XYZ file of C-alpha atoms in Angstrom:
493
model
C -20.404 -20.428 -11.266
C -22.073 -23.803 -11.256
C -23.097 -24.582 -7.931
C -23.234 -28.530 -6.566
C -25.151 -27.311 -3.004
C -28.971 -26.211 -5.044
C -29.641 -29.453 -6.136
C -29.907 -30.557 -1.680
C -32.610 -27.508 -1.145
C -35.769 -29.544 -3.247
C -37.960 -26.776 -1.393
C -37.821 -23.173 0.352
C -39.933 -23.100 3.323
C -40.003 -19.591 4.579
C -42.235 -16.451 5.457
C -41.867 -14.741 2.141
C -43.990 -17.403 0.008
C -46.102 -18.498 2.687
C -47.294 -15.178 3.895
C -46.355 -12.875 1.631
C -42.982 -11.005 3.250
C -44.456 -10.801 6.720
C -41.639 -10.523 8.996
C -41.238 -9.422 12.935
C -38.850 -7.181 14.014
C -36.214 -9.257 15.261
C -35.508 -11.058 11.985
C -34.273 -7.958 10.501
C -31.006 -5.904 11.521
C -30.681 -2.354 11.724
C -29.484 -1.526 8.519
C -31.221 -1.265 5.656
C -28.316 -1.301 3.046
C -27.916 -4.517 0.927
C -30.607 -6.364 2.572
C -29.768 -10.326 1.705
C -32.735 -13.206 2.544
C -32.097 -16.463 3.745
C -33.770 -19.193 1.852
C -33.811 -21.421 4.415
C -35.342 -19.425 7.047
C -36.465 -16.279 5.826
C -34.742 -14.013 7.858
C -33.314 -10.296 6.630
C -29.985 -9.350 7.451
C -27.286 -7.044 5.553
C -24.772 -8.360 3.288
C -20.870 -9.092 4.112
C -20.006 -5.878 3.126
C -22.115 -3.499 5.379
C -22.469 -5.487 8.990
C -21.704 -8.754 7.728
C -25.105 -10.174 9.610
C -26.002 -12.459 6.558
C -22.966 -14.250 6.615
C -22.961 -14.278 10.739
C -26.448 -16.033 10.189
C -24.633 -18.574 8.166
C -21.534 -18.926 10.672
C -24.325 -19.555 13.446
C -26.688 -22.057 11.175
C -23.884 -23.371 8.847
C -27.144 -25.880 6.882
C -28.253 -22.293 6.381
C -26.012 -21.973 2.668
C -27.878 -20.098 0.410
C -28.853 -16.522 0.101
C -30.953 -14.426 -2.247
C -29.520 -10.325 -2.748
C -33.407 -8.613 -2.741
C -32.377 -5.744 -4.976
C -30.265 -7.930 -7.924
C -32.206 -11.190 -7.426
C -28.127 -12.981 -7.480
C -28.250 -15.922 -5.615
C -25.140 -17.033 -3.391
C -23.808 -20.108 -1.806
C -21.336 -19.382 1.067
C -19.752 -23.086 0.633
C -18.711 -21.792 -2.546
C -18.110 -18.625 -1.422
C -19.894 -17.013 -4.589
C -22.985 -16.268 -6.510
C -24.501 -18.808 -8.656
C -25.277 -19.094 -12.580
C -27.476 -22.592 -12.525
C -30.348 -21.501 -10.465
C -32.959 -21.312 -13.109
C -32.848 -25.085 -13.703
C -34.901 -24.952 -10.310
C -38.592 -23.984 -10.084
C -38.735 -23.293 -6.278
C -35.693 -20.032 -7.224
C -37.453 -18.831 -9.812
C -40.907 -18.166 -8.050
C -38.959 -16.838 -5.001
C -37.364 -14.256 -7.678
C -40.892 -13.740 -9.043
C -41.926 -12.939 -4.920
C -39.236 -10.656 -4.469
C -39.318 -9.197 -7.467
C -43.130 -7.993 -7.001
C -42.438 -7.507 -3.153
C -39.751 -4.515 -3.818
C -41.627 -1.467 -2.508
C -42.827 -3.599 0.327
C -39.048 -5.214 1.151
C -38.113 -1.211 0.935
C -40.582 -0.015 3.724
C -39.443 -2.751 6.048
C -36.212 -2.109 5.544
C -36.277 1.660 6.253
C -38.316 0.947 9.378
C -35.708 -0.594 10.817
C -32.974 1.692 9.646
C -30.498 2.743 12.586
C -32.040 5.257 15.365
C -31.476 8.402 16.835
C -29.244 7.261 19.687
C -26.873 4.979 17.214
C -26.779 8.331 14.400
C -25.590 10.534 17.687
C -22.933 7.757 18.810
C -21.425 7.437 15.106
C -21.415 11.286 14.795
C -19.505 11.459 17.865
C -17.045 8.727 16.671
C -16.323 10.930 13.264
C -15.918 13.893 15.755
C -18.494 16.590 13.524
C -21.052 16.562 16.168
C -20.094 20.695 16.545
C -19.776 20.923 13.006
C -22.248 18.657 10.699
C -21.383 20.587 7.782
C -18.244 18.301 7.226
C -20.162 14.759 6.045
C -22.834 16.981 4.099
C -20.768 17.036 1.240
C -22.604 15.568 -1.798
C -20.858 12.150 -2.716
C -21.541 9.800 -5.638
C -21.080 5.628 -6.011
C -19.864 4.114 -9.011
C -22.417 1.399 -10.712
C -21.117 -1.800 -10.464
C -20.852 -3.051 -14.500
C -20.066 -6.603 -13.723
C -17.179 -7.556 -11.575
C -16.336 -4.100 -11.503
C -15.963 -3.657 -7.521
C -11.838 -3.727 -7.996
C -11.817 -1.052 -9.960
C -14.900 0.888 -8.480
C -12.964 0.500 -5.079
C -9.642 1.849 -6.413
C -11.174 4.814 -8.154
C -13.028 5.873 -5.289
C -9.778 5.815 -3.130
C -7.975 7.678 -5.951
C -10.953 10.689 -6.185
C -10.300 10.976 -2.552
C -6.972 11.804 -2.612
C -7.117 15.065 -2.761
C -4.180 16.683 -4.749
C -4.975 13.418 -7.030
C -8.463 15.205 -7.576
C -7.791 18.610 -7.310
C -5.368 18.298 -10.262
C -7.749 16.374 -12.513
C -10.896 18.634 -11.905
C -8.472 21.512 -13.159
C -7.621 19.612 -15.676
C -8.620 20.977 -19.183
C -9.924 18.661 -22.075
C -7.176 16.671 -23.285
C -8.217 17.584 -26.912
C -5.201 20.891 -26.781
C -2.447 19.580 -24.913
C -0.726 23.259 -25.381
C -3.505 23.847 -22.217
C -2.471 20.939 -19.582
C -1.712 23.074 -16.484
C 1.802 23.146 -15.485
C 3.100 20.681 -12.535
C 3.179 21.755 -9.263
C 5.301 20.849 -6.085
C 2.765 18.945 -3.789
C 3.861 19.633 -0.853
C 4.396 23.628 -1.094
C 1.755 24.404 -3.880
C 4.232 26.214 -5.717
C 5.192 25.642 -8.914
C 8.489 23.885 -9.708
C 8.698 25.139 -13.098
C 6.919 27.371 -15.147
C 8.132 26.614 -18.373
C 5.574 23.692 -19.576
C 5.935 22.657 -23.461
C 4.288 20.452 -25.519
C 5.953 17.614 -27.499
C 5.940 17.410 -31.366
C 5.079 13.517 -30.199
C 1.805 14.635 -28.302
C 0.679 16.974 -30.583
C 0.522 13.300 -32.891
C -1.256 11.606 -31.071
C -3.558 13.407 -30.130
C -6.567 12.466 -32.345
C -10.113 10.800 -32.709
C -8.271 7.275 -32.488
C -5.815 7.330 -29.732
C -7.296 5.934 -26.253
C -6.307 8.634 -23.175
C -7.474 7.208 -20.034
C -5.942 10.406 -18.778
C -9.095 12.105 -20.610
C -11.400 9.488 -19.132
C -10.067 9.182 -16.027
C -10.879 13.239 -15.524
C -14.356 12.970 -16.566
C -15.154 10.658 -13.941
C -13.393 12.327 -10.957
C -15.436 15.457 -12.289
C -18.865 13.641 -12.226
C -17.857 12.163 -8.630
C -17.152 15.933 -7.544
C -20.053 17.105 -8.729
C -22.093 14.817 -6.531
C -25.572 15.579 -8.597
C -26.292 11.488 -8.829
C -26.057 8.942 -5.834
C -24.483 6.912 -8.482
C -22.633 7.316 -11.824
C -21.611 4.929 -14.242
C -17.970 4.845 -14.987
C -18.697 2.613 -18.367
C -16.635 5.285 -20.900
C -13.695 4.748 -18.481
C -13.983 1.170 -18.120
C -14.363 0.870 -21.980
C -10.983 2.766 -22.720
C -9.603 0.049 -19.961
C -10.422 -2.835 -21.287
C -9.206 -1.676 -24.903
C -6.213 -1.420 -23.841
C -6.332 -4.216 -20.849
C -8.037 -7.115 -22.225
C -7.571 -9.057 -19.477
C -9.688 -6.583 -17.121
C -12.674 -7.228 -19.536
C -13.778 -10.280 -17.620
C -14.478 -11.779 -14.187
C -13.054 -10.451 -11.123
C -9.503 -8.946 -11.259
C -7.034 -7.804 -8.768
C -7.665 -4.286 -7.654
C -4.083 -4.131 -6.317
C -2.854 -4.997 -10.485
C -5.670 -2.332 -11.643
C -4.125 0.278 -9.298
C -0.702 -0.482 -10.218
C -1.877 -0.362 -14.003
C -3.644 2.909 -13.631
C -0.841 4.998 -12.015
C 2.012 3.338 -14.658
C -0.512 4.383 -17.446
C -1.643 7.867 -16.144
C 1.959 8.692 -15.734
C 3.502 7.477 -18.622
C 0.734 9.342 -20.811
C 1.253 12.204 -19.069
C 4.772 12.293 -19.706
C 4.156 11.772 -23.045
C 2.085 14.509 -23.410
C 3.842 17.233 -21.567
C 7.759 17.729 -21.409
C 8.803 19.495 -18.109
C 12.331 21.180 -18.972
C 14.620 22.424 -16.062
C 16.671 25.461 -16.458
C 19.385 23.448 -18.026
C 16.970 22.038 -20.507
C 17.178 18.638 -19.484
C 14.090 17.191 -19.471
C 12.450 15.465 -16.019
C 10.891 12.152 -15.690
C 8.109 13.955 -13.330
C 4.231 14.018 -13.601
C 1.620 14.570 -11.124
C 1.303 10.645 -10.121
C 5.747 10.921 -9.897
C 4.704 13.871 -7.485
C 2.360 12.309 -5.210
C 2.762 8.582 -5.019
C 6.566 8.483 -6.362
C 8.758 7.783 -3.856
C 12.712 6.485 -4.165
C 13.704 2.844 -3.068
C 17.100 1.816 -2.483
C 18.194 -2.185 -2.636
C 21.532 -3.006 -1.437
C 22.904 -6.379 -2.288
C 25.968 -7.785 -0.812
C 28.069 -10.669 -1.681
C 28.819 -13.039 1.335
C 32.430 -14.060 0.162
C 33.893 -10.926 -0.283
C 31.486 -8.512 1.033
C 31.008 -6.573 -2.518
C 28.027 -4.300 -1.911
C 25.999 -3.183 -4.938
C 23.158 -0.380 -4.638
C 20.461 0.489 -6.863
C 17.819 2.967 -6.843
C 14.345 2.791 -7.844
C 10.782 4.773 -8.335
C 8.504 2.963 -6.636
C 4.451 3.977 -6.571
C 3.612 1.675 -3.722
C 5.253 -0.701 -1.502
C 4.297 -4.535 -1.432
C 3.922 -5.875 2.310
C 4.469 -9.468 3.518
C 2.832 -10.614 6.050
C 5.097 -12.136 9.170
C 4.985 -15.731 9.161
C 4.073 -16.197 12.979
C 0.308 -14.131 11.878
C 0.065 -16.679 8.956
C -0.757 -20.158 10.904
C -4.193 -21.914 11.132
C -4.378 -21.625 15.176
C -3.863 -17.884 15.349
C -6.556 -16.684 17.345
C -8.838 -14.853 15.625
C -8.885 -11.877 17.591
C -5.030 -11.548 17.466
C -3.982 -8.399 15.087
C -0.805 -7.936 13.389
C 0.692 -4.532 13.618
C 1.259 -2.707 10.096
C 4.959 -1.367 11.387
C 5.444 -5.300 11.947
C 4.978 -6.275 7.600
C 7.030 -2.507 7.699
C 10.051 -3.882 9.545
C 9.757 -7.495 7.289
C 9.690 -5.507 4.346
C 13.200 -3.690 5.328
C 15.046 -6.276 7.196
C 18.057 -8.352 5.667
C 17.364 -11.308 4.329
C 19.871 -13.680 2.964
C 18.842 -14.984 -0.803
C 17.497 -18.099 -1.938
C 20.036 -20.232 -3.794
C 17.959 -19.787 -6.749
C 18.553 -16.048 -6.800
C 22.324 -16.403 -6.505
C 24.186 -12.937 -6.965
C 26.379 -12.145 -9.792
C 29.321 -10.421 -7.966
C 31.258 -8.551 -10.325
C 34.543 -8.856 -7.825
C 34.432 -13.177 -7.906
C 33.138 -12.628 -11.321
C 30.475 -15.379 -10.632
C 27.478 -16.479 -8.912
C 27.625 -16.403 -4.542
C 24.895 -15.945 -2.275
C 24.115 -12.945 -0.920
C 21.739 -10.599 1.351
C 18.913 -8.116 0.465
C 17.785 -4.840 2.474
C 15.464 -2.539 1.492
C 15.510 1.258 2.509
C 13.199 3.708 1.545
C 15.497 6.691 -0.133
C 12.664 9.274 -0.252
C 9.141 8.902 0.996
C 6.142 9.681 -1.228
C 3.405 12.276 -0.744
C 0.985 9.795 -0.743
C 2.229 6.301 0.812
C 0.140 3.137 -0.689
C 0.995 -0.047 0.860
C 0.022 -3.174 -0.447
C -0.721 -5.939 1.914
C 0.238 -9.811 0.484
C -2.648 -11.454 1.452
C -2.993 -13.998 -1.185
C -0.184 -16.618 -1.092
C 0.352 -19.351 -3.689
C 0.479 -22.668 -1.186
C 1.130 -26.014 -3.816
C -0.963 -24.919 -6.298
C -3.443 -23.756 -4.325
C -3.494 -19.758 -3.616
C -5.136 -18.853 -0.422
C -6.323 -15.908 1.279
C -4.346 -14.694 4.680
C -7.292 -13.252 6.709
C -5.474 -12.269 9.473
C -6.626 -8.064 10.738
C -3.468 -5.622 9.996
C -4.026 -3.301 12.856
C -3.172 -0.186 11.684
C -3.226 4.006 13.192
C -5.729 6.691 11.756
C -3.200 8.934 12.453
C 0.682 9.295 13.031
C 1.733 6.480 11.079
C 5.866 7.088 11.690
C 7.659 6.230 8.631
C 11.245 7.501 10.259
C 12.490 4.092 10.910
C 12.575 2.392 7.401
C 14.081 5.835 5.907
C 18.148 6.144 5.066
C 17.838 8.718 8.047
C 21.714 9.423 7.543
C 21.371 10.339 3.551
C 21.982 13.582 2.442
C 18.445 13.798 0.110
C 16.737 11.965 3.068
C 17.243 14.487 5.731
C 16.494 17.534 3.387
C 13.624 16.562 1.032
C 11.565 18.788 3.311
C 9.019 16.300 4.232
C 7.390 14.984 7.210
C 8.135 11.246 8.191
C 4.399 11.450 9.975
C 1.599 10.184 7.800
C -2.076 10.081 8.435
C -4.219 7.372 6.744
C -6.627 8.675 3.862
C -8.119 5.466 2.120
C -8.554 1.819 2.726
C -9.098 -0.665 0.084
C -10.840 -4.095 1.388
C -11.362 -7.055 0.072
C -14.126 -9.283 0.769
C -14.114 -13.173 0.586
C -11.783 -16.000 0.235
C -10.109 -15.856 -3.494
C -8.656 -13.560 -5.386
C -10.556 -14.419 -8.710
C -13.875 -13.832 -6.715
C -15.428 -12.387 -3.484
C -15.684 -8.059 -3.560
C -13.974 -5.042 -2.754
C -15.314 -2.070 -1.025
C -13.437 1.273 0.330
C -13.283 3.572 2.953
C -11.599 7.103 2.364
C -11.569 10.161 4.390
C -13.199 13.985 3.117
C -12.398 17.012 5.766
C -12.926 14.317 8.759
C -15.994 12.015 8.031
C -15.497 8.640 6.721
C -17.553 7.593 4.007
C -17.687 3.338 3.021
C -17.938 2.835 -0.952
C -19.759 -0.234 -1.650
C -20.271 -0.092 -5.123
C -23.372 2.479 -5.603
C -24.212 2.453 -2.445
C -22.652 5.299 0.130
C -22.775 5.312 3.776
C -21.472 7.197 6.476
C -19.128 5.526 8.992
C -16.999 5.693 11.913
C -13.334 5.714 12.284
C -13.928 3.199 14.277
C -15.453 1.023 11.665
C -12.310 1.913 9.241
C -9.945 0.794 12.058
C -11.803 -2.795 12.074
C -11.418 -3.661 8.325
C -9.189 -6.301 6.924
C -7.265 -3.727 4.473
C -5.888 -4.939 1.281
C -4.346 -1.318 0.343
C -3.972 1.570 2.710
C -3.373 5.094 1.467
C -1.718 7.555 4.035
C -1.466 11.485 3.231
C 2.248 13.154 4.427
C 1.993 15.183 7.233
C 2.405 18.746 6.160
């Protein structure tokens, strides 16, 4: 974006061009991830996304507005809240590029110096609870290259690979050039199979050829080269490609990773049921695939007429649940270190609500139009529970960011109260109501169209944070803190 704030700085006085990147100690923070300069001043801090210091420098000298990333050379304005496109029409950023960009071994020495110490490592090694057994965060894990305004789907992908029947069933996962050879589907929760009698359609047999786009087949090669672990980073550019064939709208400019995860699981599943058809012992065929396995889960809506108290229920497959926020966390003088609890948007999401009188209900007993109530309950819980949270609400025409913190548990998340505890296929699905979180999408910034998303997701105890390429180590601790924009939570078997 054009920015109106570079045409104010007519000069950059700081250390770099004056004395060649000499810096002291204390203008640099102890990590040595993402390392952002100030133009004003000089100083070194990390970006938003690892400690947040460069934008705490700005919140403490708010004249302070523009930032240089060291490693891409992108230049950002924090009144706009995003990088900017017309620097080169200004000398002053082009020679501090030039500085930077001949400076990089020396801005890497300084910034490794004063990477964290001994004491911290200890401290977040006791938070992820490995101290007696370091083997669990040496496991080999990748980033995915950022390919321009990529971060949504990097983010959700991540999340995804660390899922790990999600994985586990797409590393086994032969080349989708034979169909006849797609393993069979298995019951999640058991790990034995359901059925053993796996055919394949006359209708994927046809489309399987040169032309036809499988993200399916894409989508496996990746998780593969992220399990592998060989690179610190891989480029997921065949995947994306097949996307945005099929997507155009993805092809551009910062998306919505909430849409792109929606989009992915409707589009794995309904190419997996087109290429395999799961018959029962009657012959009838089921609507199940491995995304129906882990993330489908059964929603009931019950709608009731408030003249004559006609109820009408309907069931749906839902992948993931949309949240609300509570109006009372939503208002400008909430403090800012006031949380709102997740079972809070929970309860909102299942409570009755009387309808708008633009969504008047069609009541087949008055055989017209009468308002009415809404309640959602949860029929059957998923495997794998995703919950959205509705943080960007459309105010006038304005749509704003609610950056309010959604306190939610590591562990024991109880799902028991917002189930139809008294249903028959409730009580003896066979599952756990406990859930235990696995993966946290965040996003970053003020609008939806811009800012970043990172993740955090969970491997045999240790919490890794997925910025883009970049992977880090961190504590549950840290996890608890974020602002999450999707949380994924693993059943409790």
């Amino acid at each position: 974006m054009e920015c109106p704030h570079l045409i104010n700085i007519t000069k950059i006085n700081n250390p770099f061009i004056k004395e060649g990147l000499v810096l002291t100690s204390f203008e640099f923070c102890r990590s040595c991830q993402n390392t952002w300069m100030c133009v004003h001043c000089g100083i070194l801090n990390c970006g938003r996304y690892v400690n947040g210091h460069a934008i705490q420098h700005f919140q403490h000298q708010q004249h302070h507005i523009i930032s240089i990333d060291c490693k891409e050379l992108s230049i950002f304005c924090y009144i706009c809240d995003d990088f900017v496109s017309n620097e080169k029409c200004y000398k002053h950023f082009q020679k501090l590029r030039r500085v930077l960009q001949g400076n990089q071994s020396r801005i890497s020495f300084i910034t490794k110096r004063y990477e964290i110490n001994r004491k911290e490592h200890n401290e977040l090694i006791k938070k992820n609870s490995f101290s007696n057994n370091n083997k669990k965060c040496n496991l080999k894990v990748s980033g995915l290259r950022n390919l321009g305004n990529t971060c949504f789907m990097n983010s959700v992908l991540q999340s995804l690979c660390n899922i790990r029947l999600f994985s586990y069933y797409f590393t086994k996962l032969p080349p989708l050039t034979d169909p006849s050879h797609l393993p069979p589907l298995n019951n999640t929760r058991s790990n034995h199979q359901i059925n053993n009698n796996l055919t394949t359609t006359n209708s994927a047999k046809s489309i399987i050829n040169d032309s036809d786009i499988l993200i399916t087949e894409e989508l496996r090669k990746t998780i593969i080269l992220l399990w592998e672990g060989s690179k610190s980073a891989i480029s997921p550019q065949s995947l994306f490609t097949v996307i945005r064939k099929v997507v155009p709208r993805f092809r551009c400019g910062q998306q919505d990773a909430h849409e792109f995860l929606r989009y992915i699981l409707d589009r794995l599943h309904t190419e997996l049921l087109t290429l395999t058809s799961i018959k029962s012992n009657n012959n009838s065929t089921l609507n199940r695939t491995i995304v129906a396995s882990i993330f489908g889960g059964i929603l009931q809506s019950e709608v009731r007429c408030l003249i004559c108290q006609t109820q009408s229920k309907k069931n749906d497959q839902f992948f993931d649940l949309s949240l609300d926020i509570p109006q009372k966390y939503c208002q400008d003088s909430l403090p800012l270190e006031q949380s709102c609890p997740l079972s809070e948007c929970l309860t909102k999401f299942t409570e009755l609500e009387e309808l708008a009188d633009t969504e008047l209900y069609n009541c087949p007993n008055c055989k017209q139009k009468q308002k009415s109530t809404k309640q959602f309950w949860i029929r059957r819980l998923p495997n794998v529970l995703c919950l959205h949270l509705k943080r960007f609400k459309w105010n006038e025409y304005v749509r704003s960011k609610l950056d309010v913190h959604i306190s939610f548990p590591a562990k024991d998340l109880d799902m028991s109260s917002f189930i139809l505890s008294n249903m028959h296929e409730t009580r003896n699905n066979g599952g756990s109501p406990f859930y235990d979180l696995n993966a946290v999408v965040v996003h970053h910034g003020n609008g939806i169209g811009s800012g970043h998303y990172t993740s955090y997701a969970s491997h045999n105890g240790c919490w890794h944070h997925f910025n883009d390429a970049t992977v880090s180590v961190c504590s549950e601790d840290t996890v608890l803190k974020a602002k999450a924009y999707i949380l994924f939570f693993v059943r409790r078997q």
